[in-house]
Each structure stands twice: as C-alpha cells, then as structure tokens.
Tab-separated table of C-alpha atoms and ligand atoms in Angstrom:
chain	number	residue	atom	x	y	z
A	809	UNK	CA	90.308	109.544	29.127
A	810	UNK	CA	88.327	110.876	26.219
A	811	UNK	CA	84.620	110.672	26.745
A	812	UNK	CA	83.183	111.562	23.259
A	813	UNK	CA	82.117	114.922	24.618
A	814	UNK	CA	80.900	116.059	21.229
A	815	UNK	CA	78.285	113.258	21.196
A	816	UNK	CA	76.990	114.232	24.648
A	817	UNK	CA	76.766	117.856	23.491
A	818	UNK	CA	74.878	116.730	20.313
A	819	UNK	CA	72.550	114.683	22.565
A	820	UNK	CA	71.897	117.647	24.897
A	821	UNK	CA	71.011	119.868	22.042
A	822	UNK	CA	68.797	117.234	20.398
A	823	UNK	CA	66.853	116.592	23.647
A	824	UNK	CA	66.424	120.361	24.015
A	825	UNK	CA	65.212	120.786	20.480
A	826	UNK	CA	62.674	117.916	20.780
A	827	UNK	CA	61.401	119.169	24.094
A	828	UNK	CA	61.009	122.681	22.690
A	829	UNK	CA	59.191	121.422	19.571
A	830	UNK	CA	56.921	118.856	21.355
A	831	UNK	CA	56.550	119.761	24.992
A	832	UNK	CA	55.886	116.645	27.125
A	833	UNK	CA	57.323	114.313	24.464
A	834	UNK	CA	59.793	112.481	26.718
A	835	UNK	CA	57.396	112.199	29.628
A	836	UNK	CA	54.809	110.534	27.361
A	837	UNK	CA	57.374	108.016	26.258
A	838	UNK	CA	58.269	107.200	29.857
A	839	UNK	CA	54.959	105.464	30.339
A	840	UNK	CA	55.161	102.769	27.648
A	841	UNK	CA	56.228	102.104	24.127
A	842	UNK	CA	53.547	101.139	21.634
A	843	UNK	CA	55.313	100.700	18.296
A	844	UNK	CA	53.282	99.392	15.416
A	845	UNK	CA	56.338	98.196	13.498
A	846	UNK	CA	59.253	95.872	14.017
A	847	UNK	CA	62.167	96.676	11.666
A	848	UNK	CA	64.767	93.985	10.870
A	849	UNK	CA	67.475	95.771	8.960
A	850	UNK	CA	71.257	95.910	8.214
A	851	UNK	CA	73.669	97.384	10.724
A	852	UNK	CA	75.087	99.631	7.888
A	853	UNK	CA	75.412	103.193	9.252
A	854	UNK	CA	73.893	104.581	6.067
A	855	UNK	CA	70.578	102.776	6.679
A	856	UNK	CA	69.293	104.312	10.011
A	857	UNK	CA	65.861	102.765	10.526
A	858	UNK	CA	63.962	105.615	12.252
A	859	UNK	CA	65.344	108.284	9.964
A	860	UNK	CA	64.627	106.804	6.624
A	861	UNK	CA	60.982	106.263	7.439
A	862	UNK	CA	60.897	109.554	9.447
A	863	UNK	CA	59.464	107.921	12.570
A	864	UNK	CA	59.861	109.292	16.138
A	865	UNK	CA	61.290	107.496	19.149
A	866	UNK	CA	58.554	105.023	20.389
A	867	UNK	CA	57.195	104.296	16.886
A	868	UNK	CA	59.586	101.679	15.597
A	869	UNK	CA	61.022	98.585	17.375
A	870	UNK	CA	64.427	97.843	15.807
A	871	UNK	CA	66.678	94.874	15.278
A	872	UNK	CA	69.720	95.297	13.123
A	873	UNK	CA	72.536	93.007	12.178
A	874	UNK	CA	74.935	92.476	9.348
A	875	UNK	CA	73.008	91.935	6.170
A	876	UNK	CA	69.604	91.861	7.888
A	877	UNK	CA	69.565	88.183	8.689
A	878	UNK	CA	66.814	86.328	10.520
A	879	UNK	CA	67.621	82.843	11.551
A	880	UNK	CA	65.560	80.319	13.572
A	881	UNK	CA	68.703	79.538	15.544
A	882	UNK	CA	69.611	83.122	16.488
A	883	UNK	CA	68.351	83.681	19.971
A	884	UNK	CA	68.850	87.410	19.684
A	885	UNK	CA	66.675	87.841	16.572
A	886	UNK	CA	64.047	85.315	17.758
A	887	UNK	CA	63.739	87.098	21.134
A	888	UNK	CA	63.274	90.456	19.434
A	889	UNK	CA	60.538	88.954	17.154
A	890	UNK	CA	58.823	87.183	20.004
A	891	UNK	CA	58.797	90.218	22.292
A	892	UNK	CA	57.606	92.519	19.426
A	893	UNK	CA	54.761	90.227	18.435
A	894	UNK	CA	53.622	88.710	21.743
A	895	UNK	CA	54.260	91.622	24.134
A	896	UNK	CA	54.315	94.827	22.055
A	897	UNK	CA	51.696	93.435	19.613
A	898	UNK	CA	53.291	95.065	16.548
A	899	UNK	CA	51.150	94.878	13.481
A	900	UNK	CA	53.897	94.869	10.866
A	901	UNK	CA	57.290	93.257	10.635
A	902	UNK	CA	59.543	94.887	8.058
A	903	UNK	CA	62.575	93.136	6.722
A	904	UNK	CA	64.628	95.847	5.037
A	905	UNK	CA	67.745	95.156	3.011
A	906	UNK	CA	69.731	97.672	0.899
A	907	UNK	CA	71.570	97.629	-2.379
A	908	UNK	CA	75.286	97.769	-2.074
A	909	UNK	CA	75.253	95.726	1.180
A	910	UNK	CA	78.825	94.927	2.163
A	911	UNK	CA	77.688	91.722	3.962
A	912	UNK	CA	76.001	90.472	0.836
A	913	UNK	CA	78.947	91.461	-1.341
A	914	UNK	CA	81.345	89.701	0.977
A	915	UNK	CA	79.271	86.524	0.703
A	916	UNK	CA	79.863	86.620	-3.108
A	917	UNK	CA	83.606	86.815	-2.593
A	918	UNK	CA	86.311	84.649	-1.067
A	919	UNK	CA	87.964	87.041	1.262
A	920	UNK	CA	88.559	85.736	4.667
A	921	UNK	CA	87.009	88.246	7.158
A	922	UNK	CA	87.009	86.249	10.335
A	923	UNK	CA	84.037	85.370	12.589
A	924	UNK	CA	81.663	87.293	10.324
A	925	UNK	CA	82.206	84.668	7.609
A	926	UNK	CA	80.070	82.392	9.617
A	927	UNK	CA	77.305	85.029	9.941
A	928	UNK	CA	77.045	85.451	6.181
A	929	UNK	CA	77.433	81.748	5.349
A	930	UNK	CA	73.588	81.535	4.807
A	931	UNK	CA	73.953	84.163	2.107
A	932	UNK	CA	76.593	82.044	0.326
A	933	UNK	CA	74.140	79.137	0.461
A	934	UNK	CA	71.527	81.474	-1.050
A	935	UNK	CA	73.947	82.520	-3.804
A	936	UNK	CA	74.738	78.876	-4.532
A	937	UNK	CA	70.967	78.017	-4.780
A	938	UNK	CA	70.499	80.865	-7.309
A	939	UNK	CA	73.844	80.570	-9.136
A	940	UNK	CA	72.142	79.962	-12.395
A	941	UNK	CA	70.246	83.327	-12.255
A	942	UNK	CA	73.125	85.201	-10.785
A	943	UNK	CA	75.578	83.794	-13.402
A	944	UNK	CA	73.523	85.420	-16.168
A	945	UNK	CA	74.310	88.868	-14.771
A	946	UNK	CA	77.305	90.362	-16.389
A	947	UNK	CA	78.969	92.360	-13.571
A	948	UNK	CA	79.625	91.890	-9.900
A	949	UNK	CA	77.635	94.842	-8.731
A	950	UNK	CA	74.423	93.514	-10.571
A	951	UNK	CA	74.995	90.126	-9.009
A	952	UNK	CA	75.482	91.725	-5.587
A	953	UNK	CA	72.319	93.822	-5.951
A	954	UNK	CA	70.266	90.806	-7.138
A	955	UNK	CA	71.552	88.770	-4.153
A	956	UNK	CA	70.526	91.604	-1.845
A	957	UNK	CA	66.978	91.231	-3.190
A	958	UNK	CA	67.089	87.405	-2.853
A	959	UNK	CA	68.408	87.841	0.634
A	960	UNK	CA	65.452	90.054	1.713
A	961	UNK	CA	63.032	87.494	0.209
A	962	UNK	CA	64.757	84.666	2.117
A	963	UNK	CA	64.714	86.534	5.434
A	964	UNK	CA	61.004	87.414	5.012
A	965	UNK	CA	60.414	83.735	4.484
A	966	UNK	CA	62.458	82.893	7.578
A	967	UNK	CA	60.313	85.309	9.639
A	968	UNK	CA	57.112	83.889	8.177
A	969	UNK	CA	58.242	80.331	8.945
A	970	UNK	CA	59.143	81.092	12.527
A	971	UNK	CA	57.033	79.572	15.308
A	972	UNK	CA	56.499	83.161	16.597
A	973	UNK	CA	54.671	84.259	13.439
A	974	UNK	CA	53.055	80.939	12.771
A	975	UNK	CA	51.647	80.948	16.322
A	976	UNK	CA	50.414	84.492	16.066
A	977	UNK	CA	48.623	83.790	12.784
A	978	UNK	CA	47.121	80.568	14.313
A	979	UNK	CA	45.676	82.667	17.112
A	980	UNK	CA	44.169	85.124	14.704
A	981	UNK	CA	46.728	87.947	15.497
A	982	UNK	CA	46.974	90.081	12.426
A	983	UNK	CA	50.644	90.346	11.613
A	984	UNK	CA	51.830	91.512	8.204
A	985	UNK	CA	55.355	90.733	7.090
A	986	UNK	CA	56.958	92.908	4.451
A	987	UNK	CA	60.128	92.789	2.371
A	988	UNK	CA	61.642	96.073	1.368
A	989	UNK	CA	64.858	97.274	-0.126
A	990	UNK	CA	66.543	100.674	0.257
A	991	UNK	CA	68.714	102.359	-2.289
A	992	UNK	CA	71.691	104.257	-0.788
A	993	UNK	CA	72.005	106.502	-3.860
A	994	UNK	CA	68.622	108.137	-3.646
A	995	UNK	CA	67.353	107.383	-0.154
A	996	UNK	CA	64.295	105.605	-1.487
A	997	UNK	CA	62.532	102.421	-0.257
A	998	UNK	CA	60.894	99.933	-2.559
A	999	UNK	CA	58.588	97.036	-1.814
A	1000	UNK	CA	60.210	93.773	-2.907
A	1001	UNK	CA	58.059	90.943	-1.787
A	1002	UNK	CA	54.251	90.351	-1.454
A	1003	UNK	CA	52.879	91.273	1.960
A	1004	UNK	CA	52.532	87.994	3.975
A	1005	UNK	CA	49.450	87.957	6.355
A	1006	UNK	CA	48.396	84.349	6.697
A	1007	UNK	CA	49.611	80.769	6.825
A	1008	UNK	CA	48.174	79.960	3.392
A	1009	UNK	CA	50.892	82.018	1.852
A	1010	UNK	CA	53.571	79.739	3.480
A	1011	UNK	CA	54.219	76.055	2.574
A	1012	UNK	CA	52.276	73.712	4.910
A	1013	UNK	CA	55.371	72.033	6.340
A	1014	UNK	CA	56.014	75.234	8.373
A	1015	UNK	CA	52.395	75.372	9.804
A	1016	UNK	CA	51.763	74.699	13.506
A	1017	UNK	CA	49.252	72.070	14.529
A	1018	UNK	CA	45.745	73.538	14.463
A	1019	UNK	CA	46.621	76.256	11.890
A	1020	UNK	CA	43.791	77.233	9.582
A	1021	UNK	CA	44.895	76.101	6.112
B	2460	CO	CO1	74.250	96.027	4.627
C-alpha cells in the first residue's frame, strides 16, 4: 500500500524547520488555541486560509466548503461559528470568497455535477434574484466574478442573521463580521462589504428578543 511518504517527509522537515526557527512553538500551542479570527472560505486549493494572510498555526480558526457558503441549516457551519464565537471568543468572522470560483461558475451554468448541485443551489437563487444586474454584463467571466462578490455579501448577511451572532451582539460581545474577496491572479485580498458590528446594521426581523435596536 502506498502511504504518501513524500507528504510525511515534507511534514517532518516542516516541523523541524518551525522548531528551529521558533523554539518551544509546538509546546506553547499544546496548551490552548486562542485565535482572534474565524475564516469562512472556499475549499479551493488555491486559497489556503493561513498562507494568504500569513498567519501561524493557532491564529486562525478555519471553516472551508465549496463556494464559502454559510447556511442556517448547515449543522457543520453553524457548529463552527458557535464554537468560535461562544468558546474561543474570536473577535472577527471573515467570509472570504475568490474570483474565478468554480462553485459560483457552476451555479451560473446548467451542467449536472451530482450532489454538489444541491450545495450550490443557493447561489443559483442569488443569481436569479440579481439576474437584471448580471444580465447587463457582457461576458460569462464578468458575470461569474460579480456573482462571486454577491455571494460573499449574501454569506456575510447569513452569518450576521444567525442566532449565534445575534446572541453574541445582544450580550455585548464585540464580534465584527467582514466580507472579503481574493484574486487568484495576484494573491491580493480586497474588502468587499462594510464591517458589521451591531444589530442595527441588520434588518429587525433577524433580531433576537431583548436586542438593543
Ligand atoms: Co471557490
């Protein structure tokens, strides 16, 4: 049986290098993790969360899925958010999309991909809601890129509307929710949405009872 020996070798060298550069690094991490940031990003292999913001192990709590979705019916995403906010006490939630996202592009097309078609269905709904604006764009790649931006904004809204963030804000826990987009072509991040820090920035229908409005 092949055991991906080259990856174990790369791991050994990496651990050795880190330990040489920062003695005690792994022992310190053993105690606890205290990340300030939760990253909700795309699974795309070209958008590795820690690397593109140059953060070390222990500094970024990460959730990735196809096309950086956050849904109030996804137990996985909700659990990550709840744990990050309530237990780890992260200060920032970053939803990061990227231009050229295959999941978003697939949502614009009519290819049958299988189970994943259900995962990206919400992006089709989003495209349908914005079909006037998207229809004005002349080529498919511009429509795809604009939908990548709209998708980030929608997922930021979904995070802000969640009972987890609403409850944290109601209790005075300072959580900032950010919407970013990454360009594969130059490795640069850009802020896409305003930074959301309070219930007043969210429609009242999503507020929890007792929220300051
Ligand atoms: Co993607």
